[in-house]
XYZ file of C-alpha atoms in Angstrom:
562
model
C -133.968 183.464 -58.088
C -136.589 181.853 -56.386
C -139.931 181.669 -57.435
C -143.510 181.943 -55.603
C -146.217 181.625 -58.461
C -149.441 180.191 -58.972
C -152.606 179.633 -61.272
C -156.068 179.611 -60.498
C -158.013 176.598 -61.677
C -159.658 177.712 -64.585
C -155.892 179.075 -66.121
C -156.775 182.481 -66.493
C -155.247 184.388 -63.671
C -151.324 184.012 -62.878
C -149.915 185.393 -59.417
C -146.399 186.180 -58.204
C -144.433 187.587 -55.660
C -142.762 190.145 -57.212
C -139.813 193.170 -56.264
C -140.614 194.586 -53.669
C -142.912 191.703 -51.656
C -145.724 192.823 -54.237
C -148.127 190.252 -54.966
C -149.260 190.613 -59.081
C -152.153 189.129 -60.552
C -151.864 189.177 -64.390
C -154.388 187.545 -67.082
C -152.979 184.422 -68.649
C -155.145 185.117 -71.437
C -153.229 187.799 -72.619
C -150.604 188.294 -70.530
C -151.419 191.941 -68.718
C -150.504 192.732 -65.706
C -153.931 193.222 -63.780
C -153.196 194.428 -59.922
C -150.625 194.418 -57.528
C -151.271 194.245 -54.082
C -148.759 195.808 -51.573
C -148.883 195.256 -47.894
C -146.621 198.109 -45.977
C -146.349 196.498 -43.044
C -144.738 193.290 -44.878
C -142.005 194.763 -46.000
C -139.337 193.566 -43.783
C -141.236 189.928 -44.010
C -141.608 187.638 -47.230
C -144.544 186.302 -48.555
C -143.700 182.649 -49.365
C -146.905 180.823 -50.315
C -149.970 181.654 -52.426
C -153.011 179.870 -53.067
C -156.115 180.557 -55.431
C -159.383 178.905 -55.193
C -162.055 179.450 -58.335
C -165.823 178.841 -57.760
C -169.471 179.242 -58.163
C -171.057 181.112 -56.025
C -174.801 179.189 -55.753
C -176.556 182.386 -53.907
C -176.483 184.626 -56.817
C -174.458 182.843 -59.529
C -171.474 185.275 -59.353
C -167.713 183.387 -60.235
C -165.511 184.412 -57.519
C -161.577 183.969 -58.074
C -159.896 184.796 -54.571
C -156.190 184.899 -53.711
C -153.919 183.978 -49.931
C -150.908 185.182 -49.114
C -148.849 183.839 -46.640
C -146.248 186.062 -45.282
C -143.490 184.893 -43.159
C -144.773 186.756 -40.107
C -147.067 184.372 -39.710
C -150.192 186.331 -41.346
C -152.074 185.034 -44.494
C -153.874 187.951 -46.589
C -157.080 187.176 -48.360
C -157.609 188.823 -51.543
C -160.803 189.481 -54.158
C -159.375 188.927 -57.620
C -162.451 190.082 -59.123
C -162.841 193.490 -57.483
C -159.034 193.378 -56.392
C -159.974 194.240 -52.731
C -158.674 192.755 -49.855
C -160.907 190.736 -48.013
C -159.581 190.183 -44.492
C -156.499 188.544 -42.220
C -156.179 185.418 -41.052
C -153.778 185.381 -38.042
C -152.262 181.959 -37.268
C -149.681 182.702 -34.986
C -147.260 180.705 -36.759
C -144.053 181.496 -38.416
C -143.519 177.965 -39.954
C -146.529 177.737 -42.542
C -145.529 174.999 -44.515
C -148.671 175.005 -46.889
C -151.842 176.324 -47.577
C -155.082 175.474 -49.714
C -158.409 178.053 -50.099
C -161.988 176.615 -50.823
C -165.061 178.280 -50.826
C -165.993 178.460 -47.393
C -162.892 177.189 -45.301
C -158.877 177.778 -45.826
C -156.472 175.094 -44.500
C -153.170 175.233 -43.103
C -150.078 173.134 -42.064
C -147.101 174.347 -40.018
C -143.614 172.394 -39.481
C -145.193 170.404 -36.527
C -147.625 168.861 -38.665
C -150.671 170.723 -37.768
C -153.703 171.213 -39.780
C -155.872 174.048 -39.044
C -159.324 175.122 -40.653
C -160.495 178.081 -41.082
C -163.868 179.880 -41.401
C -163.675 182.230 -44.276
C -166.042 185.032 -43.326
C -165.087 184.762 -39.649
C -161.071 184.271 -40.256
C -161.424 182.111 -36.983
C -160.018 178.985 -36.555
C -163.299 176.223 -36.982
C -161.186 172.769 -36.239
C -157.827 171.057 -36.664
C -155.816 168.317 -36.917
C -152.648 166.615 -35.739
C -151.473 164.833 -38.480
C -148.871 162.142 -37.604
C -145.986 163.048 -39.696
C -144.012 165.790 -37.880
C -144.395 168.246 -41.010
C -146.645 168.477 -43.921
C -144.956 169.513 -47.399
C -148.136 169.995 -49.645
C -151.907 169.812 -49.351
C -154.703 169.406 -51.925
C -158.490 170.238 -51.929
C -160.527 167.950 -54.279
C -163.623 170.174 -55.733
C -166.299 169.123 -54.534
C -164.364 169.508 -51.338
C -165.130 166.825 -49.789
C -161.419 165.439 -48.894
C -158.165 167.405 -48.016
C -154.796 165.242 -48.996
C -151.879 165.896 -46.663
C -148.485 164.817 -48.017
C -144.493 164.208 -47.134
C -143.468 161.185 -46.629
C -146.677 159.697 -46.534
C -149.917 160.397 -48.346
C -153.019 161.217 -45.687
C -156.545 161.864 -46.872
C -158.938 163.533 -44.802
C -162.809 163.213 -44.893
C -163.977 166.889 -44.042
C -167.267 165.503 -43.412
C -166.001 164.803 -39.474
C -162.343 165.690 -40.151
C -160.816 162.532 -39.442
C -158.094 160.284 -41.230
C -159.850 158.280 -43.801
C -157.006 156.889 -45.998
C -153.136 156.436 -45.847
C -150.413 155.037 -47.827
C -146.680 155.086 -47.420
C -144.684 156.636 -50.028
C -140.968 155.707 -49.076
C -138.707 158.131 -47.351
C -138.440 160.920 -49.993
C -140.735 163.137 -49.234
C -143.085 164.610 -51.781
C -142.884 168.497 -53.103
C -146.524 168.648 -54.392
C -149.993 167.174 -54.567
C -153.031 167.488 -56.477
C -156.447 165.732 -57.700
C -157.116 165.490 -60.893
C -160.669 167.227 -61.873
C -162.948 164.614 -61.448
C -161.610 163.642 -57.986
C -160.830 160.004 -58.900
C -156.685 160.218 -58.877
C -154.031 162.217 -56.920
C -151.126 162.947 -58.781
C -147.877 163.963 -57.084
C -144.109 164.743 -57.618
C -141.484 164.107 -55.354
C -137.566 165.740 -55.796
C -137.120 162.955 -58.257
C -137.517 162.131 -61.977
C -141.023 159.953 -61.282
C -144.656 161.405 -60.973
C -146.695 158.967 -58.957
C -150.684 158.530 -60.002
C -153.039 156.716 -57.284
C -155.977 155.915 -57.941
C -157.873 156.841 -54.873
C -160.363 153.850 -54.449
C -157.101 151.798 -54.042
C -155.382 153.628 -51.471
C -155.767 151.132 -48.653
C -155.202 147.969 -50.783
C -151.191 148.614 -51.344
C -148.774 151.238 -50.901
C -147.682 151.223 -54.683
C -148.888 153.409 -57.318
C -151.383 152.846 -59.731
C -148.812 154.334 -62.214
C -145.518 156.006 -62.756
C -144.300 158.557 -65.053
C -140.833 158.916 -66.088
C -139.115 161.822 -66.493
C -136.160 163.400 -68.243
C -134.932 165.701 -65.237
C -135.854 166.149 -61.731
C -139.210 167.693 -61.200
C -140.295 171.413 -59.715
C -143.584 171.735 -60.497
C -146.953 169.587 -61.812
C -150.152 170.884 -63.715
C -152.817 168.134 -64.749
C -156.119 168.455 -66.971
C -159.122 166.400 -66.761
C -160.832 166.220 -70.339
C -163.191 163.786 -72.443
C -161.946 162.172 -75.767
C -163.614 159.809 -78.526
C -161.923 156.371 -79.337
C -163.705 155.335 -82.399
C -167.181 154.530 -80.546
C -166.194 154.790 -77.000
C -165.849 158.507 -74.629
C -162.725 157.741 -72.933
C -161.546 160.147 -69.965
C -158.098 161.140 -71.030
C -155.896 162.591 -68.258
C -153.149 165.492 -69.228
C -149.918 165.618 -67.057
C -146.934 168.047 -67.630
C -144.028 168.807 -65.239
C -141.846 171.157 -65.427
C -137.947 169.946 -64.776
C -135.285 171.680 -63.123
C -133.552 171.804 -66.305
C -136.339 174.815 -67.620
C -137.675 171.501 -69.645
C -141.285 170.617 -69.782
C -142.379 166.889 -70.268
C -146.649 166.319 -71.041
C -147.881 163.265 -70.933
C -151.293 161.777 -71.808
C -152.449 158.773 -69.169
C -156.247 156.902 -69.595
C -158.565 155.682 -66.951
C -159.037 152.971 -69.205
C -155.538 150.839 -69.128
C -155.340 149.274 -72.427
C -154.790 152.918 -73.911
C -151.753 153.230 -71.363
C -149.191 151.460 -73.703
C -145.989 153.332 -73.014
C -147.575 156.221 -71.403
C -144.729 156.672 -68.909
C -142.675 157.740 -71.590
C -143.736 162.231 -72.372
C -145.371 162.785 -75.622
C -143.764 165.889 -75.875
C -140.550 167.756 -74.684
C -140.546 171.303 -74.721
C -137.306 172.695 -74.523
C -136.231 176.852 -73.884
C -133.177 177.862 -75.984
C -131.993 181.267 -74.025
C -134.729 181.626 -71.441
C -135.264 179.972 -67.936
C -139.249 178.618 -67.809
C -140.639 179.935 -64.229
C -143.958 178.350 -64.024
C -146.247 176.681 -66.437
C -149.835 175.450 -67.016
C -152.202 173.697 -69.091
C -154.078 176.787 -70.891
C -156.164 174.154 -72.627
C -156.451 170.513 -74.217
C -154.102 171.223 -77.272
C -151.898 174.764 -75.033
C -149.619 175.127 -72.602
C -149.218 178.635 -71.178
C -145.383 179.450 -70.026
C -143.801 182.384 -67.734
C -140.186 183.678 -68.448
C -138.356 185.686 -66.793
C -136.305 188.195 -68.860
C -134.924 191.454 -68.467
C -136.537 191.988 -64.578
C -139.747 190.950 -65.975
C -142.159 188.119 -66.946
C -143.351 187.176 -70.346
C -145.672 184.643 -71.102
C -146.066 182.140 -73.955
C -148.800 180.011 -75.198
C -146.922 176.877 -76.965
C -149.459 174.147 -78.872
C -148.408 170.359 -77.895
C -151.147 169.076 -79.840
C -152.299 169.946 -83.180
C -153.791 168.103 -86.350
C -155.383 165.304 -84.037
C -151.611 164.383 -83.139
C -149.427 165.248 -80.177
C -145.946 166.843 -81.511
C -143.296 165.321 -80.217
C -140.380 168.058 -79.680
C -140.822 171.757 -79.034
C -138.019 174.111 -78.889
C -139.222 177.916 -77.876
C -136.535 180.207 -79.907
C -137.550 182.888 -77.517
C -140.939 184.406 -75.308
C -143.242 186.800 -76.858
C -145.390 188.512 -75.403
C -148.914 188.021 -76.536
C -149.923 189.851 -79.863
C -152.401 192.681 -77.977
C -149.847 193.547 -75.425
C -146.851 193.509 -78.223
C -148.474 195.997 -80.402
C -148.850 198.198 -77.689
C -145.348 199.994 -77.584
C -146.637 202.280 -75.243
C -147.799 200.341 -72.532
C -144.888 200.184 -69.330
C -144.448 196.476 -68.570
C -144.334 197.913 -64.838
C -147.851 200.155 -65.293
C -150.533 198.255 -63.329
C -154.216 198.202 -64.823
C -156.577 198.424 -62.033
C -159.988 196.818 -63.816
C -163.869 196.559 -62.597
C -165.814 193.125 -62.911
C -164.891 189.844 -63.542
C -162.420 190.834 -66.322
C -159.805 188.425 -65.980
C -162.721 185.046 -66.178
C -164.110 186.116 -69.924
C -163.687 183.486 -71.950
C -164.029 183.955 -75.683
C -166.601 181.508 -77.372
C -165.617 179.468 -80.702
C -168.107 180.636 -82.737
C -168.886 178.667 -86.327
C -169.060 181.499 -88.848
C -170.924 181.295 -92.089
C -169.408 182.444 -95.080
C -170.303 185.774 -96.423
C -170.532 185.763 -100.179
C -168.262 187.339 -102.249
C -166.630 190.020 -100.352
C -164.916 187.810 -97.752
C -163.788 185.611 -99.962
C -160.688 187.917 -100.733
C -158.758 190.192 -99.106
C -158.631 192.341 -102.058
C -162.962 192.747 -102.288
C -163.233 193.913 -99.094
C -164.104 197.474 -99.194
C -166.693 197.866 -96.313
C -166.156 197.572 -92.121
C -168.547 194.723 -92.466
C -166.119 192.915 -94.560
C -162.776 193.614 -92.282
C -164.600 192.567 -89.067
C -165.508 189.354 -90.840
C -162.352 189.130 -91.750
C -160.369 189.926 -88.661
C -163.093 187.292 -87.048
C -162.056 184.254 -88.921
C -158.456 185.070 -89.042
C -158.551 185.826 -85.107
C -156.743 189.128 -85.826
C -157.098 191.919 -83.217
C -155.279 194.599 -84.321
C -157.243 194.747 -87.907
C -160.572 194.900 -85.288
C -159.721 197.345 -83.574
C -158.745 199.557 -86.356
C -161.949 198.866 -88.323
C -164.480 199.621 -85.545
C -162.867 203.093 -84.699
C -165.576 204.684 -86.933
C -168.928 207.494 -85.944
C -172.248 206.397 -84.965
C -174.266 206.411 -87.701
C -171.685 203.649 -89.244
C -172.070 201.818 -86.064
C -175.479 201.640 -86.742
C -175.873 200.338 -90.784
C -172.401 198.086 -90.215
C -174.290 196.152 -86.748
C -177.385 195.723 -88.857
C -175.478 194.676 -92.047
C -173.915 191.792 -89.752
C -175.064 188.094 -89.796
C -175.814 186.891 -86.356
C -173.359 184.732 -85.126
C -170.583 187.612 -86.507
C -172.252 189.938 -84.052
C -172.371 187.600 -80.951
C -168.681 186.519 -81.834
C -167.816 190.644 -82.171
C -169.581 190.941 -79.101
C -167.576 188.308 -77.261
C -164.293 190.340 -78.477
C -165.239 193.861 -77.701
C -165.952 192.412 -73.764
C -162.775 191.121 -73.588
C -161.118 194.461 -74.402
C -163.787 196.128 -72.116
C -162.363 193.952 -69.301
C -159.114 194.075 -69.991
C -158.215 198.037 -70.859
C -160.639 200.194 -69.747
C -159.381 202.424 -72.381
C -161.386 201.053 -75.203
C -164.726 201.784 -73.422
C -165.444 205.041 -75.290
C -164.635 202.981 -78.799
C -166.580 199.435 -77.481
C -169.672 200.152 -76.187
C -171.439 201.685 -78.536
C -170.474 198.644 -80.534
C -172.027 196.546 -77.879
C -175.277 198.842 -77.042
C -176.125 198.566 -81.027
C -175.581 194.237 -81.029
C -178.182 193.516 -78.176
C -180.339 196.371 -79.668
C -180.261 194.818 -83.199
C -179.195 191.464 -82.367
C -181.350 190.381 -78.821
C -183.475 187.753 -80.775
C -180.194 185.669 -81.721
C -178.592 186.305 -78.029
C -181.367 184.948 -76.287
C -180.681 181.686 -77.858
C -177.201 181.669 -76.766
C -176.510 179.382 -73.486
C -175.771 180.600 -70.314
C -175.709 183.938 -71.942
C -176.429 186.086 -68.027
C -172.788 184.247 -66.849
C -171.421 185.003 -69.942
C -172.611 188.900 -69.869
C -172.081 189.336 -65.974
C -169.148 191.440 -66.874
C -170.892 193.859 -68.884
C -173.496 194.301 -66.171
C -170.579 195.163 -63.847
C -168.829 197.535 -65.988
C -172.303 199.673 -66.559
C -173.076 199.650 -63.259
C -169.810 200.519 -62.414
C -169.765 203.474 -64.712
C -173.310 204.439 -63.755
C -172.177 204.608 -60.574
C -169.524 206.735 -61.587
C -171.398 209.363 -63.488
C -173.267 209.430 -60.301
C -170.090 210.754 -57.985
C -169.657 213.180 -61.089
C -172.904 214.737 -60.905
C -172.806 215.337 -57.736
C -169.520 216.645 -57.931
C -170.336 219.409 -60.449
C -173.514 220.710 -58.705
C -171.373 220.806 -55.398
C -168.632 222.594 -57.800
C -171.115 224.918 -58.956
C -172.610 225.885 -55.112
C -168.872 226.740 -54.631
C -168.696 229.182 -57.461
C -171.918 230.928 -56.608
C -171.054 231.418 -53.089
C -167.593 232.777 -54.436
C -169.976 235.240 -56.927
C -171.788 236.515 -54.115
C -169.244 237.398 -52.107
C -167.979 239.987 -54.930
C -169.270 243.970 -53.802
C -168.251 247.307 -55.813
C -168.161 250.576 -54.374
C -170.445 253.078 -55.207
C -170.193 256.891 -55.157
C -173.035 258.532 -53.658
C -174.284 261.945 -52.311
C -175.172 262.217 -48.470
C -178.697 262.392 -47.486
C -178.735 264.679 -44.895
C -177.093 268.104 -44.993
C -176.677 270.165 -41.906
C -176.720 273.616 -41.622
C -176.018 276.128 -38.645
C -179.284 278.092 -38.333
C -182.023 278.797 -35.427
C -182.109 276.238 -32.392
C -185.123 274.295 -33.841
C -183.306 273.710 -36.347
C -180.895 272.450 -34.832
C -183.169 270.403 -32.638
C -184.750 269.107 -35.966
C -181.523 268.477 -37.452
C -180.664 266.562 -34.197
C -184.023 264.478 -34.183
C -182.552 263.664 -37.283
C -179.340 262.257 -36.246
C -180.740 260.046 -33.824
C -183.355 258.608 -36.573
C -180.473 258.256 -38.523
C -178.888 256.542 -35.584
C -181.771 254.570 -34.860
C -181.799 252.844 -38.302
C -177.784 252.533 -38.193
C -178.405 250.309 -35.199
C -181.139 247.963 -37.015
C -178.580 248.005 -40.147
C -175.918 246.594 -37.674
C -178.517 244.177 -36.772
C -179.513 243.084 -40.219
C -176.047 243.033 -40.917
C -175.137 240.771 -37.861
C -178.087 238.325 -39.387
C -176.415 237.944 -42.707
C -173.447 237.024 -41.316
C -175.290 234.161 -39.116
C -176.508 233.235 -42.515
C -173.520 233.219 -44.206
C -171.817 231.420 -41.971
C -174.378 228.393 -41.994
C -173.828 228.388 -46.084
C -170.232 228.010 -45.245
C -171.308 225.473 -42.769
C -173.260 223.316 -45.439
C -170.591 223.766 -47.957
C -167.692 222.137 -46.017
C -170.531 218.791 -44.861
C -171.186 218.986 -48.971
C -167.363 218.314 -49.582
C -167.125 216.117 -46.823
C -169.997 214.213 -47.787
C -167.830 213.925 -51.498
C -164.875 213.028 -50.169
C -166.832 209.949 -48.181
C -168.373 209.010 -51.571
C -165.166 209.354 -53.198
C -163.722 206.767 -50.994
């Protein structure tokens, strides 16, 4: 089975090409299956490249996460990963896309005859290209402050984007190379070729020789490469510490742990760890953080993701053996959930991050499991021991509880409670009706504390969404039970009963003025006949105008609806 996957650079969104040419989006944080986007008029096409780009948006602060597609017909699809919307069409004319890379105002793309194209985002026109001069480019990478675009086969070619010209080159040998990437701080390019060797150049040095600045040395031949940028302390000194892992064709994975400063590079070719899959075959991986690496397994026509620790207790562990993949605790417990249901979700869900809160102790009845008798204590408790499932149970209680248990709560316990009950709210709407009166009670009681927390807007953007999303909602409802209600009168008023009644005029054969008076009666009687036909005919006008209105009031629904 092939495989077309991909992460987004912060880790927390994973995308595939699933049955059926859909393209899924699930969060890596938890492993739920988020959106799938399906494109009808691919379906006798494949899509067989995707591409996320992750940034700040400096207008108005918002993260953006967006998606590409590239189908075989030559069209790439644009995606919103926040809203799950899609966003536009690039048409490129091509049928031999080779690769693709998205930034935050411009997309790139290569073909087979070596061809770089740019592209304006919001105009999906082409802005400028490129002939590169290797006939075909095998993988491209965007440095972030996007600045420079590497091309790569044979040869390595970097590209100032300033005035799109060749800047750099260096021969790599004949083999050409399967993928390329910078590392975060835009100071090495790491690549892979079909080989057991991962090639690291530093990118100052480019010019001066074709070698590498170092090699890694694998136990299998290479598919894939993931590498994380992070700070470390060496007694006195901040060292930048550089994480590497590749997974093998073998379903192996192999991390390794290279320094910018060299004299910590003693036998660093050689992985730190081996992680090895007993039953299952390893699809994709990814560095989910400094000490994690987050796996995807394919079992039983569906994925499953794992979160395996490399490093723990200050030292990296040497061999890893995963007996088999679980699927994360929140989505286990949840024996009703259908792996193939897809949870459509508002806001930024899938970007909440969870801050590591330091939590005092509570005296006395957190100390044991056995003293704690109140929801106070069990939230504390399921806090510190990271345990959702005791959470949720112990906040499914009335208001008035709510209230005391919010007030009864130190702090930081109430800004780390917070933090968990928006990452349910983003991830299964379900849990609204239990969560936010949690949350509405926290800033309420707890706003002094939470305006000393940093960047606490970003890190409460998603609850602004969700209420305004909801507002919005109860909006469309409204209106849609006063529109309801205009129905049901108009139905009421259209009910009549018959009535029994006596005539009003009785004629009777007499004298001829009588008769005469009896027939000056009949044509009064006529006479107002003819202005009730009148009225009548008015009513009708009327009614039909109502009926008029009613069918713009639905329409005007069904346009809000959509």
């Amino acid at each position: 089975m092939t495989s077309v996957t991909t992460y987004d650079k912060d880790r927390e969104l994973f995308a595939r090409v699933g049955k059926e040419n859909k393209i899924e989006v699930f969060n890596s944080f938890n492993g739920k299956l988020l959106h799938s986007f399906v494109e009808f008029e691919e379906t006798k096409n494949e899509f067989i490249l995707l591409s996320f780009s992750t940034h700040d948006k400096s207008e108005n602060k918002e993260y953006l996460k967006n998606l590409v597609a590239v189908s075989s017909s030559g069209l790439v699809y644009m995606y919103d990963c926040i809203d799950f919307k899609k966003k536009g069409i690039f048409h490129t004319n091509s049928k031999n896309i080779t690769s693709v890379v998205l930034g935050k105002r411009y997309l790139f793309t290569s073909d087979s005859s070596g061809k770089i194209l740019q592209w304006d985002i919001k105009t999906k026109q082409i802005s400028r290209s490129f002939n590169s001069s290797e006939k075909s480019i095998s993988s491209m990478g965007l440095n972030n402050s996007e600045s420079q675009l590497v091309l790569a086969n044979n040869d390595i070619t970097l590209i100032d984007l300033a005035n799109f010209k060749e800047s750099k080159r260096v021969a790599t040998g004949s083999n050409s190379i399967k993928q390329i990437q910078f590392t975060q701080d835009d100071k090495y390019i790491v690549c892979n070729k079909y080989q057991s060797t991962i090639q690291i150049y530093n990118i100052e040095n480019l010019n001066n020789n074709n070698e590498s600045t170092y090699t890694l040395n694998a136990t299998g031949p290479t598919k894939s490469i993931s590498v994380l940028t992070h700070e470390i302390k060496r007694g006195s000194k901040t060292i930048t510490q550089y994480l590497i892992a590749s997974l093998l064709q073998t379903s192996q994975v192999n991390v390794w742990a290279y320094y910018q400063d060299d004299q910590y590079n003693k036998e660093a070719d050689t992985p730190i760890t081996e992680i090895n899959s007993k039953s299952n075959q390893i699809f994709s991986m990814n560095f989910h953080s400094t000490s994690e690496l987050v796996l995807s397994f394919f079992e039983k026509e569906k994925y499953h993701f794992e979160r395996v620790k490399f490093f723990d207790k200050k030292i990296f562990i040497k061999s890893i053996t995963v007996e088999r993949p679980s699927e994360f605790e929140n989505v286990s417990n949840n024996k009703k959930q259908k792996t193939s249901e897809t949870i459509s979700i508002q806001g930024n869900a899938a970007e909440m991050k969870q801050d590591k809160v330091k939590l005092p102790t509570i005296k006395k009845s957190t100390d044991s499991i056995a003293s704690a008798g109140t929801i106070v204590d069990l939230i504390a408790q399921s806090l510190k021991a990271d345990n959702d499932s005791l959470l949720l149970s112990s906040i499914k209680v009335n208001f008035s509880v709510i209230q005391g248990t919010v007030k009864a709560l130190p702090s930081p316990y109430a800004y780390s409670l917070l933090s968990k009950l928006l990452k349910y709210l983003a991830t299964d709407n379900s849990k609204s009706l239990i969560v936010l009166p949690w949350v509405n009670c926290i800033i309420k009681d707890h706003s002094s504390y939470l305006l000393s927390v940093p960047n606490l807007s970003k890190k409460l953007s998603i609850l602004n969404t969700i209420i305004q999303d909801k507002f919005e909602l109860h909006n469309r409802l409204s209106k849609l039970v006063g529109k309801f209600e205009l129905i049901a009168s108009q139905t009421k008023g259209d009910k009549t009963e018959s009535i029994d009644y006596e005539p009003s005029l009785v004629y009777d054969e007499a004298s001829d003025n009588e008769q005469q008076d009896a027939d000056g009666d009949m044509v009064e009687e006529d006479d107002e006949d003819d202005e009730s036909d009148e009225f009548d005919g008015m009513e009708g006008d009327e009614d039909d105008e109502d009926d008029e209105d009613l069918d713009d009031d639905i329409a005007d629904l069904m346009d809000d609806d959509e």
